[in-house]
mmCIF file of C-alpha atoms in Angstrom:
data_model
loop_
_atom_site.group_PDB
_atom_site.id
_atom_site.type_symbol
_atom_site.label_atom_id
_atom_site.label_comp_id
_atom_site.label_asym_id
_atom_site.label_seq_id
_atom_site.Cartn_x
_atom_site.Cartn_y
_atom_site.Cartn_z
ATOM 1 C CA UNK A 1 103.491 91.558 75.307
ATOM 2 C CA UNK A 2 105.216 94.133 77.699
ATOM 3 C CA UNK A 3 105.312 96.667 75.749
ATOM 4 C CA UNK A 4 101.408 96.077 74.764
ATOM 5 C CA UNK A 5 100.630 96.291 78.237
ATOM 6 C CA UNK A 6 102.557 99.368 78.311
ATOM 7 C CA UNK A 7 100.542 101.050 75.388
ATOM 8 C CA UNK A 8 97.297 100.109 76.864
ATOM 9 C CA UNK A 9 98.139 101.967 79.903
ATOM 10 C CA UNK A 10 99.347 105.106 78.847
ATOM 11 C CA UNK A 11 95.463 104.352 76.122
ATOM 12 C CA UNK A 12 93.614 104.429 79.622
ATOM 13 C CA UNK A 13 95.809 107.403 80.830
ATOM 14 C CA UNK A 14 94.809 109.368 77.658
ATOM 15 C CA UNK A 15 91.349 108.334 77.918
ATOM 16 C CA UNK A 16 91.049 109.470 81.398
ATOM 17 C CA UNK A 17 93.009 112.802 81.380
ATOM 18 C CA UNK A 18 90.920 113.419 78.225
ATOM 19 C CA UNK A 19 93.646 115.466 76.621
ATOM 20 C CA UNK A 20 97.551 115.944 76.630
ATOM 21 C CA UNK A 21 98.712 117.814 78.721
ATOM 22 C CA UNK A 22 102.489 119.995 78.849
ATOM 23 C CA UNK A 23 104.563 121.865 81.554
ATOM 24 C CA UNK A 24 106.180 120.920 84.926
ATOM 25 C CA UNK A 25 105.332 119.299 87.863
ATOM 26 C CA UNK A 26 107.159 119.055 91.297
ATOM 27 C CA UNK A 27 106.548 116.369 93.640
ATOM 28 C CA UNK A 28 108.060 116.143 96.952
ATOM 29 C CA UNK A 29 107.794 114.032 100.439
ATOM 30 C CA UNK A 30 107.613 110.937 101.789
ATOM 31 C CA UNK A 31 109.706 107.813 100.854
ATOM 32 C CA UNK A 32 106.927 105.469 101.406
ATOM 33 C CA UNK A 33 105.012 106.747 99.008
ATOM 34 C CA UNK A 34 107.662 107.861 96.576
ATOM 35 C CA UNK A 35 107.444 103.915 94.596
ATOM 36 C CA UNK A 36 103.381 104.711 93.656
ATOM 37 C CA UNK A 37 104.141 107.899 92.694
ATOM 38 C CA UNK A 38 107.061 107.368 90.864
ATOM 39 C CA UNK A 39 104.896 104.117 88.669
ATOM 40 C CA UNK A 40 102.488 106.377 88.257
ATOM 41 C CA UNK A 41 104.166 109.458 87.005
ATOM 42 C CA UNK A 42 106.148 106.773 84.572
ATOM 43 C CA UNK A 43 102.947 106.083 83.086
ATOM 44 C CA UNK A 44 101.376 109.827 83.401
ATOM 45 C CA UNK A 45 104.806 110.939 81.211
ATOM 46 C CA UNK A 46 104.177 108.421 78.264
ATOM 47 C CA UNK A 47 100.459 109.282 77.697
ATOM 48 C CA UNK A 48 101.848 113.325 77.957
ATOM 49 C CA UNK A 49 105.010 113.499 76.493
ATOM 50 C CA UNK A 50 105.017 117.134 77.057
ATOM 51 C CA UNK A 51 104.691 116.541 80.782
ATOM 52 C CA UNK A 52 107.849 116.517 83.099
ATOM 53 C CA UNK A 53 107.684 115.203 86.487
ATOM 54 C CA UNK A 54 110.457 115.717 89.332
ATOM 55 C CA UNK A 55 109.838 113.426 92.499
ATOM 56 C CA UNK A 56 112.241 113.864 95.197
ATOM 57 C CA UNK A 57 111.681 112.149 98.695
ATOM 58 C CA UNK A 58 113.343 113.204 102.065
ATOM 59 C CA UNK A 59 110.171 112.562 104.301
ATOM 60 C CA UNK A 60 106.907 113.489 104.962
ATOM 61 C CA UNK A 61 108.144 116.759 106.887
ATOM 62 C CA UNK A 62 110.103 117.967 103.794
ATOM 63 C CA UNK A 63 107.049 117.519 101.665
ATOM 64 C CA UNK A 64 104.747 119.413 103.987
ATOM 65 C CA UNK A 65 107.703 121.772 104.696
ATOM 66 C CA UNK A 66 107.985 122.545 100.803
ATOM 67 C CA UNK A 67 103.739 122.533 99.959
ATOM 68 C CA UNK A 68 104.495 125.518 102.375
ATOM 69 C CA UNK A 69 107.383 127.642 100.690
ATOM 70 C CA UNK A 70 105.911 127.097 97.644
ATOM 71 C CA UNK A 71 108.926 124.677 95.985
ATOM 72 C CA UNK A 72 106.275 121.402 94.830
ATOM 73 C CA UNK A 73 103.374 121.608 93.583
ATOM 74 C CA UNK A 74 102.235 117.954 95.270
ATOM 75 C CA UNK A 75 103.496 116.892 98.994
ATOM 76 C CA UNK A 76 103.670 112.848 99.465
ATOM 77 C CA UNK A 77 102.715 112.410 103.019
ATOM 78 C CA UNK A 78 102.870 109.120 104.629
ATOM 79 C CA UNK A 79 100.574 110.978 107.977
ATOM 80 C CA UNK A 80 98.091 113.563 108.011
ATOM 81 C CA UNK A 81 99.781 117.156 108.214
ATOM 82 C CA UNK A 82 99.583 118.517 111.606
ATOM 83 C CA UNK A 83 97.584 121.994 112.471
ATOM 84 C CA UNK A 84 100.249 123.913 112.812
ATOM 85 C CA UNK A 85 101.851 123.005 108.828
ATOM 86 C CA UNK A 86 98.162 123.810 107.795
ATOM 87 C CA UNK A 87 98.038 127.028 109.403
ATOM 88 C CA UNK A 88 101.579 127.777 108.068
ATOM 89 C CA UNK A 89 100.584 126.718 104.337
ATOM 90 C CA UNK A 90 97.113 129.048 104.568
ATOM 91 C CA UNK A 91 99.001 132.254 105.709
ATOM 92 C CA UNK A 92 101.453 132.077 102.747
ATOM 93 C CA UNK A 93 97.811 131.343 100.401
ATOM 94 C CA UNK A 94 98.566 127.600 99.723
ATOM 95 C CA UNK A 95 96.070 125.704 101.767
ATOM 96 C CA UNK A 96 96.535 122.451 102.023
ATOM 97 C CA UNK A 97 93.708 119.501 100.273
ATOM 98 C CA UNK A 98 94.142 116.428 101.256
ATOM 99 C CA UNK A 99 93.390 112.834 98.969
ATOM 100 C CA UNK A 100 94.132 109.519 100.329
ATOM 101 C CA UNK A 101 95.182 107.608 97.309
ATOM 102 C CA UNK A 102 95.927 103.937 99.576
ATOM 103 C CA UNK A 103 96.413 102.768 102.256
ATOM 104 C CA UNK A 104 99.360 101.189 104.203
ATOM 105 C CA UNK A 105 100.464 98.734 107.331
ATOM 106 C CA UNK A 106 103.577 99.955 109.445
ATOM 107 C CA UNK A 107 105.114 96.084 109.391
ATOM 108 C CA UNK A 108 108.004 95.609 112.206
ATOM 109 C CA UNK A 109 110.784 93.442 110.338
ATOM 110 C CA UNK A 110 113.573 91.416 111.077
ATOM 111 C CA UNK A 111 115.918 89.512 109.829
ATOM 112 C CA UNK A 112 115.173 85.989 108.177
ATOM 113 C CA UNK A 113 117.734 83.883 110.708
ATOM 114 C CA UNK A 114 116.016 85.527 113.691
ATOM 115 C CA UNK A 115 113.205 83.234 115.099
ATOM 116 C CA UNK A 116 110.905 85.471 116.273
ATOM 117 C CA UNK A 117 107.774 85.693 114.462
ATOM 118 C CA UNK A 118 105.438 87.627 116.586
ATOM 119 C CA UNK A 119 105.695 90.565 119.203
ATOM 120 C CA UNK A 120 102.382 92.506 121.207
ATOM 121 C CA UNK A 121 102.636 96.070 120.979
ATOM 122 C CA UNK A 122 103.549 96.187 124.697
ATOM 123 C CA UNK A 123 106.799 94.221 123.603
ATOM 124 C CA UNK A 124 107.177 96.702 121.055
ATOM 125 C CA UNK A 125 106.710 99.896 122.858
ATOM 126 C CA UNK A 126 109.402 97.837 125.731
ATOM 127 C CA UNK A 127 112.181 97.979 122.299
ATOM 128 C CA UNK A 128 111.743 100.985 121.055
ATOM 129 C CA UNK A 129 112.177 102.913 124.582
ATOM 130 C CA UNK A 130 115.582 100.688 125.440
ATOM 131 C CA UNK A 131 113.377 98.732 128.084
ATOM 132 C CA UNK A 132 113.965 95.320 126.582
ATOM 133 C CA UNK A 133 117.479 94.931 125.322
ATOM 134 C CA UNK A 134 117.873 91.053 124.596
ATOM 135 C CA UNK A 135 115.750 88.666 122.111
ATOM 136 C CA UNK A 136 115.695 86.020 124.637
ATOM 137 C CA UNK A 137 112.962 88.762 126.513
ATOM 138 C CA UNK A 138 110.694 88.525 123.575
ATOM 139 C CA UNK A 139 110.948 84.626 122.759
ATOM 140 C CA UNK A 140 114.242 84.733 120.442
ATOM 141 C CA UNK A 141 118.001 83.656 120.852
ATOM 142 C CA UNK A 142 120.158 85.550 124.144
ATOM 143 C CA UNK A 143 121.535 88.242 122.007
ATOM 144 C CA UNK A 144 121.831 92.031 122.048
ATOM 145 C CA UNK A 145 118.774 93.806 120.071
ATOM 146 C CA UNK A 146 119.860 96.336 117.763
ATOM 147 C CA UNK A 147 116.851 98.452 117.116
ATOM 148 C CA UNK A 148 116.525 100.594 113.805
ATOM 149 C CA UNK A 149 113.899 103.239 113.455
ATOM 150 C CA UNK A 150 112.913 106.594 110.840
ATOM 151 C CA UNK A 151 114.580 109.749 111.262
ATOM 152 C CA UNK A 152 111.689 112.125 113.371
ATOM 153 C CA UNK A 153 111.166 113.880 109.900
ATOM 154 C CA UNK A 154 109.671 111.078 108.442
ATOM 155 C CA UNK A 155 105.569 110.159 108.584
ATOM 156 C CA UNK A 156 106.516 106.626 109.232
ATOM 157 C CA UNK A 157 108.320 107.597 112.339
ATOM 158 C CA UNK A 158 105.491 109.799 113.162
ATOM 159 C CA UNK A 159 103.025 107.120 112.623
ATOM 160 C CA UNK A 160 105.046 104.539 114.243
ATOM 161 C CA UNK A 161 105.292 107.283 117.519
ATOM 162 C CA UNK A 162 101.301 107.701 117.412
ATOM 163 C CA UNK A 163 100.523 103.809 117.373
ATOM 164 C CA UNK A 164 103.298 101.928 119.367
ATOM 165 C CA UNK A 165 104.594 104.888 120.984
ATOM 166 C CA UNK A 166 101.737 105.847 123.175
ATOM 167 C CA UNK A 167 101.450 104.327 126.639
ATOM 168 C CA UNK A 168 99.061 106.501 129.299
ATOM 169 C CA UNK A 169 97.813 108.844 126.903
ATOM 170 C CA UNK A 170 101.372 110.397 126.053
ATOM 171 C CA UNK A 171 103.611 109.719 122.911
ATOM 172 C CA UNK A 172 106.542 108.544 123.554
ATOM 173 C CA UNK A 173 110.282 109.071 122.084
ATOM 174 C CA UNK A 174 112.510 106.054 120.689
ATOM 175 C CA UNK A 175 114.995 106.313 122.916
ATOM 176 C CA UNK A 176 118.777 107.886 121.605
ATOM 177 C CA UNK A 177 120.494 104.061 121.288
ATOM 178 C CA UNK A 178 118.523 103.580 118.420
ATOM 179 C CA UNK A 179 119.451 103.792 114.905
ATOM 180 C CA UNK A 180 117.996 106.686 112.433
ATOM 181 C CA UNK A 181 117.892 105.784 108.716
ATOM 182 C CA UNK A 182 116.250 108.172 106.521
ATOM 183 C CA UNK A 183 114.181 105.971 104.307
ATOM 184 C CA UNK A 184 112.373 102.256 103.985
ATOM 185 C CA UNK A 185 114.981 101.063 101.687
ATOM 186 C CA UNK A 186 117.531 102.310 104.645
ATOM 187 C CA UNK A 187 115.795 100.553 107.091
ATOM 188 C CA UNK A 188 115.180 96.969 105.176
ATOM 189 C CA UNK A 189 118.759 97.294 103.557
ATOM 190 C CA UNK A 190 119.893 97.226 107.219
ATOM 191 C CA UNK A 191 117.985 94.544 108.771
ATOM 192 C CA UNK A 192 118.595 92.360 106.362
ATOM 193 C CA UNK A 193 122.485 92.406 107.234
ATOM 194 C CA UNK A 194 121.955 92.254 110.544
ATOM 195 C CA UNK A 195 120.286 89.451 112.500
ATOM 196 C CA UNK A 196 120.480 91.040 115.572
ATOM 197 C CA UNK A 197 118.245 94.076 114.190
ATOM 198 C CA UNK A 198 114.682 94.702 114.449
ATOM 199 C CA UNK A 199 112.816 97.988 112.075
ATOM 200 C CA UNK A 200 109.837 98.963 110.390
ATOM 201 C CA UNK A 201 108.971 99.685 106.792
ATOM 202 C CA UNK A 202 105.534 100.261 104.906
ATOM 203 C CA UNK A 203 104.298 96.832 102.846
ATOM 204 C CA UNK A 204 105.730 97.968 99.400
ATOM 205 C CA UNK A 205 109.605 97.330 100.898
ATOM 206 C CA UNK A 206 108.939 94.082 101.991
ATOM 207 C CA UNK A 207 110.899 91.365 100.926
ATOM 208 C CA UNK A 208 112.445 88.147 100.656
ATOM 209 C CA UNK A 209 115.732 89.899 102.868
ATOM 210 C CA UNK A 210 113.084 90.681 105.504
ATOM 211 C CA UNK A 211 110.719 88.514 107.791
ATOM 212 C CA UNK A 212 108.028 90.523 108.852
ATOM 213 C CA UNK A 213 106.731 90.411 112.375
ATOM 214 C CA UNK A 214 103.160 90.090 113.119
ATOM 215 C CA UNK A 215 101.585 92.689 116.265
ATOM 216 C CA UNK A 216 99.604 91.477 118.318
ATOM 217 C CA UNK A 217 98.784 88.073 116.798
ATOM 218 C CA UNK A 218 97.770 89.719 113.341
ATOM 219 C CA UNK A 219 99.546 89.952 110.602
ATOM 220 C CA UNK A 220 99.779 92.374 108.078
ATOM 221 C CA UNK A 221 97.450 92.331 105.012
ATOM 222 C CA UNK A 222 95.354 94.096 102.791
ATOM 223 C CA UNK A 223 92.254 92.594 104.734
ATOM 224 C CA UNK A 224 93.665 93.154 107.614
ATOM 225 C CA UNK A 225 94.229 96.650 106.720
ATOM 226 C CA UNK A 226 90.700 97.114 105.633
ATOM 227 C CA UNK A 227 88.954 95.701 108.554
ATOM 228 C CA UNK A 228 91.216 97.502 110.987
ATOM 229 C CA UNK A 229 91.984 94.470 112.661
ATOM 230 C CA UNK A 230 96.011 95.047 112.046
ATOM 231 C CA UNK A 231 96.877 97.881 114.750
ATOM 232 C CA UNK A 232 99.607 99.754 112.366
ATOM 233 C CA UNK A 233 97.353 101.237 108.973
ATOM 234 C CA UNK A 234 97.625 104.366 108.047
ATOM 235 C CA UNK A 235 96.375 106.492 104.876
ATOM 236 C CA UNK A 236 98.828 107.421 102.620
ATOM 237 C CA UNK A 237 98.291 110.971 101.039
ATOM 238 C CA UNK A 238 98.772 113.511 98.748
ATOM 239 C CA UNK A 239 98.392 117.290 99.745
ATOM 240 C CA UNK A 240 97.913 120.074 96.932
ATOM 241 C CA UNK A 241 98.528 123.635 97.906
ATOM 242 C CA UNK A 242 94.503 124.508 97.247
ATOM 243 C CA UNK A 243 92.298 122.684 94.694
ATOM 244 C CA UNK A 244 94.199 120.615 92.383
ATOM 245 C CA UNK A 245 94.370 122.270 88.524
ATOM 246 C CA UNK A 246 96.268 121.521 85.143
ATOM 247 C CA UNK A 247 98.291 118.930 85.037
ATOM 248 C CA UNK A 248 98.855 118.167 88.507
ATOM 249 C CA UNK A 249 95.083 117.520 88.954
ATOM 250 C CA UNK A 250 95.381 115.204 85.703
ATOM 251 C CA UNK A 251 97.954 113.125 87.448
ATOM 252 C CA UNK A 252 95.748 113.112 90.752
ATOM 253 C CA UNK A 253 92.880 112.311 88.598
ATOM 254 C CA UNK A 254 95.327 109.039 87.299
ATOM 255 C CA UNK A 255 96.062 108.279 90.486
ATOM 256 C CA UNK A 256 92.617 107.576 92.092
ATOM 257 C CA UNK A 257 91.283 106.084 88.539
ATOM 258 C CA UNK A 258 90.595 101.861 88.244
ATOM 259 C CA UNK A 259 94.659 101.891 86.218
ATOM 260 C CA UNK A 260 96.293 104.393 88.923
ATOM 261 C CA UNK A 261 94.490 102.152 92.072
ATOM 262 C CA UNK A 262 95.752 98.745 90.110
ATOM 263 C CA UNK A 263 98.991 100.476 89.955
ATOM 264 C CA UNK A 264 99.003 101.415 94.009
ATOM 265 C CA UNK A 265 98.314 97.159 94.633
ATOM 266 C CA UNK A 266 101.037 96.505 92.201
ATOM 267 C CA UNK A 267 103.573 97.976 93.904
ATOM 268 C CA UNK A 268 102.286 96.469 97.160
ATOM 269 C CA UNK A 269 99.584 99.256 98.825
ATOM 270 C CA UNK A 270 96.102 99.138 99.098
ATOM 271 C CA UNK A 271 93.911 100.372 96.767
ATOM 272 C CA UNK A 272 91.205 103.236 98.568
ATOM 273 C CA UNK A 273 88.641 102.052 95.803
#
């Protein structure tokens, strides 16, 4: 039956792309969106055998950092790119298109033994600037919070900065007692050992390890992503250097299709259409 499935896929891929395609294809960026991309190149690469596909993450700053020197031909960006990366990208002739292909909640996380379930923003923005130290502050057991956060070159970081970050109209730094990981899988891998820890990953690393925290009295959903009643959504894009072409703009084309957007809820996103 699997393999079925399989075979109608890469059908749909082949029906869509409307030929095969060969050559090489560099992909680089964020780790949040590095799961969709990697289903979907999986698929892409058995409709077009003749198709290679390299996807490396590192973070949204090393995709954007890379659409500019010219080493990948598609960034993964978990946040927009900023003006200045866009301005950098156009004076070495690779201007920068943008295409949303879901969309994604920033979900705080913490261990399964620790009781608390829910935290405001304002108790959020109190842990992630060293202001509230102890679980017993925010309704949970009289311990010492360990707080775990992105490195600054990730998008998650960045988004995280923009939306819990910002008190008085200026953005805020998590203060220096607070662990860096470099990915989602980093992050969840280390709240779940700890019970003592608090993070924040994007909905596809949820799991049974983690107990995700709801902001603000909402929790985290695809509805509540939608209706932008969950205060932590973000886009979750793809930047070409110029319009898409070849077989890059096939596997775009995939992506955004009915199969690539079934693919993006699969592996726990939100589909744009």
């Amino acid at each position: 039956m699997k393999s079925r499935i399989i075979a109608l896929v890469a059908m749909m891929v082949m029906a869509f792309t409307g030929s095969a395609f060969a050559g090489a294809i560099q992909v680089k960026g964020s780790t949040t969106v590095l799961p969709l991309m990697q289903k979907a190149a999986e698929t892409f690469m058995k409709a077009n055998p003749n198709v290679s596909i390299s996807i490396s993450g590192g973070g949204s700053s090393n995709g954007a950092k890379a659409l500019i020197d010219g080493t990948t031909d598609i960034a993964m960006m978990s946040r927009d790119m900023k003006g200045g990366e866009i301005q950098k990208a156009t004076d070495n002739g690779r201007k920068p298109v943008q295409f949303i292909v879901a969309l994604d909640c920033i979900v705080p996380v913490v261990n399964p033994g620790n009781p608390v379930s829910r935290l405001s923003k304002a108790q959020l923005f109190g842990i992630y600037t060293g202001k509230i130290t102890n679980w017993k502050d925010v309704g949970g057991d009289d311990s010492k919070i360990v707080v775990i956060s992105r490195d600054t070159s990730s998008g998650t970081y960045d988004c995280w900065k923009s939306k819990v970050m910002k008190k008085d109209g200026k953005k805020h730094r998590v203060f220096p007692g607070a662990l860096l990981q470099a990915s989602n899988g980093a992050v969840a891998q280390a709240v779940s050992k700890n019970k003592k820890a608090i993070g924040y990953v994007g909905l596809a690393y949820l799991n049974k390890e983690l107990k995700s925290v709801s902001v603000d009295g909402v929790s985290a959903s695809v509805l509540t992503a939608k209706d932008g009643s969950y205060p932590i959504s973000r886009g979750l894009n793809i930047y070409t250097p110029g319009e898409p072409s070849g077989e890059a703009k096939a596997l775009l084309d995939y992506m955004m299709s009915p199969a690539g957007q079934k693919l993006a809820a699969d592996t726990g996103f939100i589909p744009v259409k």
